[in-house]
Tab-separated table of C-alpha atoms and ligand atoms in Angstrom:
chain	number	residue	atom	x	y	z
A	1375	MET	CA	145.205	126.909	88.118
A	1376	PHE	CA	146.407	123.252	89.500
A	1377	VAL	CA	143.894	121.065	88.065
A	1378	HIS	CA	144.948	117.735	90.990
A	1379	ARG	CA	143.699	114.556	89.332
A	1380	ALA	CA	142.889	111.592	90.850
A	1381	PRO	CA	141.209	108.277	89.909
A	1382	VAL	CA	138.720	109.220	92.007
A	1383	VAL	CA	137.181	111.999	94.047
A	1384	LEU	CA	134.958	112.459	96.249
A	1385	PRO	CA	132.467	116.349	96.309
A	1386	VAL	CA	130.699	115.039	99.827
A	1387	ILE	CA	127.971	116.814	98.483
A	1388	LYS	CA	127.672	115.374	94.860
A	1389	PRO	CA	128.261	111.435	93.902
A	1390	PRO	CA	131.871	110.620	93.729
A	1391	ILE	CA	133.962	110.948	90.130
A	1392	SER	CA	135.941	108.594	89.013
A	1393	ASP	CA	139.155	109.834	86.975
A	1394	GLY	CA	138.004	113.308	88.366
A	1395	ALA	CA	139.651	116.634	89.234
A	1396	VAL	CA	139.526	119.932	91.613
A	1397	VAL	CA	140.604	122.916	89.938
A	1398	THR	CA	142.525	125.396	92.299
A	1399	GLU	CA	143.528	128.548	92.686
A	1400	ASN	CA	145.031	131.099	95.115
A	1401	GLY	CA	144.320	128.152	97.388
A	1402	MET	CA	140.726	128.679	96.429
A	1403	ILE	CA	138.353	126.215	94.805
A	1404	VAL	CA	138.010	127.063	91.405
A	1405	ALA	CA	135.846	123.694	89.332
A	1406	VAL	CA	134.724	119.707	90.618
A	1407	GLY	CA	134.520	117.226	87.184
A	1408	PRO	CA	135.599	114.497	85.161
A	1409	TYR	CA	139.251	115.440	84.261
A	1410	ALA	CA	138.884	114.715	80.695
A	1411	ARG	CA	136.760	117.728	81.446
A	1412	LEU	CA	138.953	120.338	83.286
A	1413	ARG	CA	142.346	119.111	82.098
A	1414	SER	CA	142.841	122.012	80.447
A	1415	LEU	CA	141.646	124.771	82.950
A	1416	GLY	CA	145.763	124.534	84.506
A	1417	LYS	CA	148.398	122.201	85.296
A	1418	THR	CA	147.955	118.943	85.637
A	1419	VAL	CA	149.396	117.162	89.533
A	1420	GLU	CA	148.065	113.518	89.574
A	1421	TYR	CA	147.114	111.596	92.707
A	1422	ASP	CA	147.777	107.583	91.849
A	1423	ASN	CA	146.310	105.529	93.728
A	1424	SER	CA	144.340	108.358	95.817
A	1425	VAL	CA	141.045	109.269	96.702
A	1426	LEU	CA	140.559	113.092	97.173
A	1427	LEU	CA	138.323	114.555	99.438
A	1428	PRO	CA	137.431	117.544	101.328
A	1429	ALA	CA	139.484	117.592	105.272
A	1430	LEU	CA	137.771	116.499	108.339
A	1431	VAL	CA	135.734	118.519	111.320
A	1432	ASN	CA	136.629	117.618	114.512
A	1433	CYS	CA	133.532	119.810	116.530
A	1434	HIS	CA	133.814	118.852	119.894
A	1435	ILE	CA	138.038	118.768	121.537
A	1436	HIS	CA	139.264	120.053	124.562
A	1437	LEU	CA	142.759	120.335	124.108
A	1438	GLU	CA	143.462	121.378	127.026
A	1439	LEU	CA	142.967	117.878	128.480
A	1440	SER	CA	145.404	116.378	126.252
A	1441	GLN	CA	147.719	115.629	128.906
A	1442	LEU	CA	145.544	113.520	130.949
A	1443	ALA	CA	145.593	110.919	128.173
A	1444	GLU	CA	146.719	108.200	130.917
A	1445	LEU	CA	142.776	108.710	131.741
A	1446	GLY	CA	141.116	107.454	127.842
A	1447	ARG	CA	144.279	104.786	127.624
A	1448	GLN	CA	142.705	102.953	131.384
A	1449	ASN	CA	139.600	100.698	131.000
A	1450	PRO	CA	136.324	101.182	129.258
A	1451	HIS	CA	133.809	103.285	132.005
A	1452	HIS	CA	130.171	101.727	132.170
A	1453	GLY	CA	128.067	104.602	132.344
A	1454	ASP	CA	129.125	105.731	135.738
A	1455	MET	CA	129.482	109.647	134.348
A	1456	PRO	CA	130.491	110.718	137.691
A	1457	VAL	CA	132.527	109.247	138.727
A	1458	TRP	CA	134.214	109.984	135.639
A	1459	ILE	CA	134.439	112.993	136.221
A	1460	SER	CA	135.988	112.820	139.496
A	1461	GLU	CA	138.464	110.677	137.904
A	1462	LEU	CA	139.038	114.020	135.379
A	1463	LEU	CA	139.354	116.083	138.189
A	1464	ASP	CA	141.597	114.819	141.145
A	1465	ALA	CA	143.760	113.822	137.801
A	1466	ARG	CA	143.990	117.980	137.260
A	1467	GLN	CA	144.239	119.213	140.372
A	1468	LYS	CA	147.658	116.355	140.561
A	1469	THR	CA	149.092	117.574	137.724
A	1470	VAL	CA	151.512	120.067	136.345
A	1471	PRO	CA	150.442	121.603	133.794
A	1472	ASP	CA	153.006	120.839	130.650
A	1473	ASP	CA	152.114	124.595	128.697
A	1474	GLY	CA	150.351	123.514	126.387
A	1475	ARG	CA	153.309	120.941	124.677
A	1476	ALA	CA	150.578	117.609	125.073
A	1477	ALA	CA	147.619	120.114	122.951
A	1478	ARG	CA	149.805	120.503	120.216
A	1479	LEU	CA	151.183	117.054	119.991
A	1480	ALA	CA	147.963	116.328	119.440
A	1481	LEU	CA	146.957	119.183	117.368
A	1482	ASP	CA	149.237	118.001	115.101
A	1483	ASP	CA	148.153	115.003	115.182
A	1484	MET	CA	144.789	115.669	113.881
A	1485	TYR	CA	146.182	117.823	111.589
A	1486	THR	CA	148.560	114.523	109.752
A	1487	GLN	CA	145.171	112.928	109.492
A	1488	GLY	CA	143.638	115.759	107.497
A	1489	VAL	CA	141.514	117.753	109.983
A	1490	ALA	CA	141.167	121.499	109.045
A	1491	LEU	CA	139.187	122.961	111.717
A	1492	VAL	CA	138.231	121.851	115.048
A	1493	ALA	CA	135.794	123.670	118.384
A	1494	ASP	CA	138.627	123.488	121.416
A	1495	ILE	CA	136.510	124.270	124.452
A	1496	GLY	CA	138.805	124.284	127.495
A	1497	ASN	CA	138.756	125.839	131.289
A	1498	MET	CA	141.534	128.161	131.272
A	1499	PRO	CA	141.979	131.728	129.444
A	1500	GLY	CA	145.870	130.449	128.483
A	1501	SER	CA	144.199	127.734	126.623
A	1502	LYS	CA	142.998	129.968	123.167
A	1503	GLU	CA	147.005	130.320	122.863
A	1504	ILE	CA	147.330	125.996	122.041
A	1505	GLY	CA	145.558	126.448	118.114
A	1506	GLN	CA	147.484	130.240	117.553
A	1507	GLY	CA	149.767	129.757	114.171
A	1508	HIS	CA	148.534	126.128	113.353
A	1509	PRO	CA	148.165	124.501	110.329
A	1510	VAL	CA	144.427	122.977	111.485
A	1511	GLN	CA	141.502	126.111	112.367
A	1512	VAL	CA	141.451	125.978	115.824
A	1513	ASP	CA	137.758	128.159	117.332
A	1514	PHE	CA	138.330	128.161	120.922
A	1515	TYR	CA	135.545	128.425	123.536
A	1516	LEU	CA	135.880	129.112	126.936
A	1517	GLU	CA	133.527	126.976	128.660
A	1518	MET	CA	131.966	128.222	132.253
A	1519	LEU	CA	131.245	126.492	135.114
A	1520	GLY	CA	129.324	127.611	138.120
A	1521	PHE	CA	125.905	124.926	139.783
A	1522	ALA	CA	125.027	127.027	143.140
A	1523	HIS	CA	124.230	130.375	142.552
A	1524	ARG	CA	127.191	132.358	143.772
A	1525	SER	CA	129.121	129.902	141.962
A	1526	ALA	CA	127.228	130.996	138.821
A	1527	VAL	CA	127.457	134.752	139.695
A	1528	ASN	CA	131.148	134.293	139.940
A	1529	ALA	CA	131.273	132.983	136.517
A	1530	MET	CA	129.206	135.290	134.521
A	1531	ALA	CA	131.583	137.892	135.935
A	1532	LYS	CA	134.179	136.545	134.445
A	1533	MET	CA	132.455	135.763	130.776
A	1534	ARG	CA	132.057	139.418	131.034
A	1535	GLU	CA	135.603	139.962	131.648
A	1536	SER	CA	137.087	137.557	128.946
A	1537	LEU	CA	137.368	138.624	124.991
A	1538	CYS	CA	137.254	134.699	124.850
A	1539	ASP	CA	133.804	133.242	122.738
A	1540	CYS	CA	132.212	130.996	126.125
A	1541	THR	CA	130.576	128.381	126.576
A	1542	SER	CA	128.542	126.607	129.292
A	1543	HIS	CA	129.358	122.754	130.258
A	1544	ALA	CA	126.592	120.379	130.863
A	1545	PRO	CA	123.167	120.921	132.556
A	1546	TYR	CA	124.323	119.438	135.542
A	1547	SER	CA	127.242	121.676	135.826
A	1548	ASN	CA	125.748	125.372	135.283
A	1549	HIS	CA	123.280	127.339	137.053
A	1550	PRO	CA	120.227	128.111	135.091
A	1551	ASP	CA	120.919	131.643	135.093
A	1552	LEU	CA	124.907	130.909	134.020
A	1553	LEU	CA	123.128	128.803	130.879
A	1554	ILE	CA	121.052	131.638	129.953
A	1555	ALA	CA	123.531	134.617	130.423
A	1556	ALA	CA	126.102	132.475	128.453
A	1557	LYS	CA	123.586	131.284	125.725
A	1558	GLN	CA	122.771	135.078	125.323
A	1559	ARG	CA	126.264	135.958	125.104
A	1560	ALA	CA	126.857	133.463	122.082
A	1561	ARG	CA	124.143	134.965	120.870
A	1562	SER	CA	125.160	138.630	120.595
A	1563	ARG	CA	128.956	138.009	119.241
A	1564	ASN	CA	126.838	135.442	116.417
A	1565	ARG	CA	128.287	132.687	118.225
A	1566	ILE	CA	127.897	128.940	118.253
A	1567	PHE	CA	127.010	128.148	121.902
A	1568	SER	CA	128.156	124.741	122.436
A	1569	ILE	CA	126.690	121.884	125.613
A	1570	HIS	CA	127.642	118.759	126.682
A	1571	VAL	CA	123.389	117.767	127.120
A	1572	ALA	CA	121.756	114.157	126.975
A	1573	GLU	CA	125.058	112.836	127.727
A	1574	SER	CA	124.730	110.264	130.440
A	1575	GLN	CA	120.822	108.336	131.977
A	1576	ALA	CA	122.854	110.040	135.646
A	1577	GLU	CA	121.615	113.716	133.301
A	1578	ILE	CA	118.437	112.293	132.868
A	1579	ASP	CA	117.843	111.126	136.488
A	1580	PHE	CA	119.177	114.222	138.256
A	1581	LEU	CA	116.810	116.661	135.988
A	1582	ARG	CA	114.326	114.421	136.348
A	1583	ASP	CA	113.938	114.487	139.974
A	1584	GLY	CA	117.558	116.493	141.557
A	1585	ASN	CA	118.296	112.793	143.046
A	1586	GLY	CA	120.840	110.044	141.835
A	1587	LEU	CA	124.653	110.044	140.800
A	1588	PHE	CA	124.812	113.622	140.362
A	1589	ARG	CA	123.582	114.924	142.755
A	1590	SER	CA	125.930	113.162	145.067
A	1591	PHE	CA	128.390	113.738	142.789
A	1592	ILE	CA	127.625	117.557	143.629
A	1593	GLU	CA	127.031	117.477	147.693
A	1594	GLN	CA	130.320	115.187	147.822
A	1595	ARG	CA	131.524	118.325	145.712
A	1596	GLY	CA	130.476	121.206	147.796
A	1597	PHE	CA	128.344	122.839	145.380
A	1598	TRP	CA	125.027	121.954	146.328
A	1599	ASP	CA	122.955	125.240	147.497
A	1600	GLY	CA	119.643	123.954	147.332
A	1601	SER	CA	119.176	126.851	144.913
A	1602	PHE	CA	118.751	124.147	142.144
A	1603	VAL	CA	115.123	123.524	141.208
A	1604	PRO	CA	114.589	120.450	138.754
A	1605	PRO	CA	112.287	120.828	136.094
A	1606	GLY	CA	111.403	117.639	136.029
A	1607	CYS	CA	111.997	117.289	131.832
A	1608	GLY	CA	114.411	115.654	129.254
A	1609	ALA	CA	117.887	117.766	128.969
A	1610	ILE	CA	117.004	119.065	125.443
A	1611	ASP	CA	113.214	119.731	126.757
A	1612	TYR	CA	114.519	121.095	130.341
A	1613	LEU	CA	117.873	123.522	127.655
A	1614	ASP	CA	114.495	124.735	125.290
A	1615	ARG	CA	112.271	126.047	128.231
A	1616	LEU	CA	115.228	128.441	129.486
A	1617	GLY	CA	115.491	129.391	125.675
A	1618	LEU	CA	118.735	127.773	124.163
A	1619	ILE	CA	117.862	126.106	121.446
A	1620	ASP	CA	118.196	127.396	117.949
A	1621	GLU	CA	120.000	127.084	114.938
A	1622	HIS	CA	123.146	128.316	116.185
A	1623	THR	CA	123.500	126.246	119.553
A	1624	LEU	CA	125.244	122.627	119.092
A	1625	CYS	CA	124.500	119.665	121.082
A	1626	VAL	CA	127.195	117.593	121.772
A	1627	HIS	CA	126.551	114.285	123.011
A	1628	CYS	CA	122.752	113.753	122.294
A	1629	VAL	CA	122.462	110.403	123.631
A	1630	TYR	CA	119.712	110.706	125.524
A	1631	VAL	CA	116.730	112.476	123.678
A	1632	SER	CA	113.380	111.436	122.896
A	1633	ASP	CA	111.027	111.824	120.328
A	1634	LYS	CA	109.947	114.365	121.056
A	1635	GLU	CA	112.965	116.153	121.058
A	1636	ILE	CA	114.878	114.981	118.202
A	1637	ALA	CA	111.423	116.406	116.828
A	1638	LEU	CA	112.472	119.658	119.135
A	1639	LEU	CA	116.046	119.991	117.012
A	1640	ALA	CA	114.778	119.591	114.151
A	1641	ASN	CA	112.391	122.142	114.201
A	1642	HIS	CA	114.852	124.761	116.041
A	1643	HIS	CA	117.247	123.981	113.189
A	1644	ALA	CA	119.682	122.796	116.098
A	1645	LYS	CA	122.735	121.499	115.403
A	1646	VAL	CA	123.716	117.785	117.165
A	1647	CYS	CA	128.145	116.458	117.264
A	1648	LEU	CA	127.766	112.967	118.081
A	1649	CYS	CA	130.558	111.348	120.027
A	1650	PRO	CA	130.297	107.840	120.120
A	1651	GLY	CA	134.258	106.483	120.439
A	1652	SER	CA	133.373	108.766	123.965
A	1653	ASN	CA	130.727	107.222	124.466
A	1654	GLN	CA	131.364	103.792	124.203
A	1655	PHE	CA	134.329	104.466	126.316
A	1656	LEU	CA	132.234	105.845	128.898
A	1657	GLY	CA	130.022	103.151	128.870
A	1658	VAL	CA	126.959	106.056	128.613
A	1659	GLY	CA	124.612	104.143	125.992
A	1660	LYS	CA	124.558	104.986	122.115
A	1661	ALA	CA	122.749	107.989	120.455
A	1662	PRO	CA	119.605	107.502	118.654
A	1663	VAL	CA	121.044	108.521	115.220
A	1664	GLU	CA	119.163	106.914	112.855
A	1665	LYS	CA	115.721	108.610	114.409
A	1666	MET	CA	117.618	111.794	114.009
A	1667	ILE	CA	118.917	111.652	110.203
A	1668	GLU	CA	114.721	110.638	110.088
A	1669	ALA	CA	114.322	113.713	111.063
A	1670	GLY	CA	116.421	115.739	109.403
A	1671	ILE	CA	119.521	116.100	112.218
A	1672	ALA	CA	122.774	116.398	109.988
A	1673	PRO	CA	125.027	115.890	112.639
A	1674	GLY	CA	128.791	116.698	113.154
A	1675	LEU	CA	131.521	114.056	114.682
A	1676	GLY	CA	133.581	114.719	117.293
A	1677	THR	CA	136.461	112.712	118.930
A	1678	ASP	CA	136.042	114.554	122.699
A	1679	SER	CA	138.822	115.051	124.897
A	1680	LEU	CA	142.066	112.229	125.201
A	1681	ALA	CA	140.932	112.136	128.602
A	1682	SER	CA	137.956	109.409	127.086
A	1683	ASN	CA	138.971	108.420	124.558
A	1684	PRO	CA	141.967	106.765	123.046
A	1685	ARG	CA	142.632	108.451	119.999
A	1686	LEU	CA	141.443	112.318	118.926
A	1687	SER	CA	140.722	110.269	115.139
A	1688	ILE	CA	137.703	111.421	113.031
A	1689	TRP	CA	138.131	108.252	111.250
A	1690	GLU	CA	138.134	106.600	113.970
A	1691	GLU	CA	134.930	108.731	114.576
A	1692	MET	CA	134.233	106.975	111.544
A	1693	ARG	CA	134.669	103.480	112.151
A	1694	ILE	CA	132.391	103.606	115.239
A	1695	MET	CA	129.538	104.599	113.845
A	1696	ARG	CA	129.238	102.115	110.786
A	1697	GLU	CA	129.827	99.604	114.329
A	1698	ASN	CA	127.171	101.030	115.815
A	1699	TYR	CA	124.763	101.948	112.994
A	1700	PRO	CA	124.757	99.391	109.976
A	1701	SER	CA	121.882	101.069	108.566
A	1702	VAL	CA	123.444	104.458	108.117
A	1703	SER	CA	124.977	104.864	104.647
A	1704	PRO	CA	128.619	105.447	104.660
A	1705	ALA	CA	127.781	108.385	102.717
A	1706	LYS	CA	125.849	110.273	105.246
A	1707	ILE	CA	128.937	108.373	108.028
A	1708	LEU	CA	131.440	110.677	105.004
A	1709	ALA	CA	129.208	113.256	105.203
A	1710	MET	CA	129.382	113.798	109.521
A	1711	ALA	CA	133.138	114.268	109.245
A	1712	THR	CA	132.391	117.025	106.232
A	1713	ILE	CA	130.317	119.037	105.560
A	1714	ASN	CA	128.051	118.933	108.294
A	1715	GLY	CA	130.502	119.385	111.273
A	1716	ALA	CA	131.015	123.155	109.434
A	1717	GLN	CA	127.720	123.622	109.770
A	1718	CYS	CA	127.716	123.121	112.954
A	1719	LEU	CA	130.819	125.098	113.213
A	1720	GLY	CA	129.358	127.762	111.549
A	1721	ASN	CA	131.501	127.330	108.340
A	1722	HIS	CA	131.043	127.754	105.394
A	1723	GLU	CA	134.545	127.482	104.018
A	1724	ILE	CA	135.020	123.909	103.701
A	1725	GLY	CA	133.367	120.490	104.468
A	1726	CYS	CA	132.671	119.728	100.752
A	1727	LEU	CA	134.519	120.098	97.824
A	1728	ALA	CA	133.013	122.637	95.491
A	1729	PRO	CA	133.701	125.498	93.846
A	1730	GLY	CA	134.366	128.539	95.982
A	1731	ARG	CA	135.024	126.955	98.874
A	1732	ARG	CA	138.519	126.887	99.631
A	1733	ALA	CA	140.918	124.532	98.846
A	1734	GLY	CA	140.905	122.011	102.202
A	1735	ILE	CA	141.235	118.984	99.983
A	1736	ILE	CA	143.184	115.944	101.592
A	1737	ALA	CA	144.306	112.672	99.572
A	1738	VAL	CA	143.922	109.223	100.816
A	1739	ASN	CA	145.763	106.495	99.456
A	1740	ALA	CA	143.865	103.740	98.626
A	1741	LYS	CA	145.413	101.742	95.177
A	1742	GLY	CA	142.269	99.767	93.268
A	1743	LEU	CA	139.773	101.622	94.728
A	1744	LYS	CA	136.550	102.065	92.879
A	1745	ALA	CA	134.341	105.542	92.907
A	1746	GLU	CA	131.655	103.542	93.684
A	1747	ASN	CA	133.329	101.736	96.986
A	1748	ALA	CA	134.894	105.132	97.800
A	1749	GLU	CA	132.908	106.329	100.994
A	1750	ASP	CA	132.856	102.373	102.677
A	1751	PHE	CA	136.442	102.182	102.023
A	1752	LEU	CA	136.706	105.496	104.182
A	1753	THR	CA	134.542	105.176	106.799
A	1754	SER	CA	135.448	101.691	107.414
A	1755	PHE	CA	139.348	102.035	107.831
A	1756	GLY	CA	139.647	103.525	111.325
A	1757	HIS	CA	142.937	105.606	113.003
A	1758	ASN	CA	145.708	104.007	110.415
A	1759	ILE	CA	144.950	105.681	107.061
A	1760	SER	CA	147.795	106.963	105.273
A	1761	VAL	CA	146.857	110.813	104.653
A	1762	ASP	CA	148.456	113.413	102.374
A	1763	TRP	CA	147.587	117.531	102.693
A	1764	VAL	CA	146.605	118.493	98.828
A	1765	LYS	CA	148.913	121.384	98.065
A	1766	GLU	CA	149.132	123.900	95.068
A	1767	ALA	CA	152.591	124.156	94.881
A	1768	ARG	CA	154.838	121.414	93.849
B	3288	LIG	ZN1	133.457	117.128	125.838
């Protein structure tokens, strides 16, 4: 056994420990606590000037869009989601696929930053190969699109043939029949159903009366066939009416959710993924995070893609959270990046330092840091933080 000792150990599900240790054996955590209590259990490995904490989780990313990073480096948008989607679709058409090179570089970068698990959403079946053999665990979901009834029927046929886990893009890009079919498929395979929802005011306007920026966008793109009946309610309410909201549904973004919808999400134990960096870039607004926490929701964090975020950094997402929500404690924000993220993706192996969990442990360089300041430091540093992986054989 190895006794990994550091001036500060952050289990996440328990308070920080001064002069703490994590004991591991064969890639699993055996014990966590003060070094003085655990030192006799094995060979001590010192991590001077470091904080040990669980590896991070990115709950929402599109690796296949990594080669369109130029879009995410442009000037931020101002809430005009359909304009950005048009730019994205046009850029995809013009760009020659790079055989996943940019995606793998993005994944390498996330590993360097201490990310252990990502939920990757892609439209191309070949994208599921991107993460194969990579030290970051990539849970791939093939995303369905099909707003017009005919397109939805085609997408459902594609789903039946696919061996991948499948999911739906958004309420404004999926016919209700497709939304229901994709959720039923995910349910039958005991997988999460991830969907972009309540991301922009334009989406809410469209669901309310079928008009606005998304109606124009859908008509311009030739997807409007008249089969869509506006539900006349909010986006979460709409998904609930279709029977889609349960503990295995991961609602990504949730910027425009009413108090009633927050209660609905909490009552159904639905999962929420916040993407503050992407929301900021697109100028769509800020999710009502304080109300979510108050209701008992434990959100995870996602970067979304490089096409709507200049960086794929969960450290940066935490920093933006601190900036946007000064009343939310650093401990809660760190939980979002670790244990909440794992729970959002149905993973019970990582996310915290506790006996029985996989030894996905990272060491962050932080000279002279005291245990009581560790959560504050880690959540406010941003993407330039220095991270090492804790390995058993050293
Ligand atoms: Zn996304």
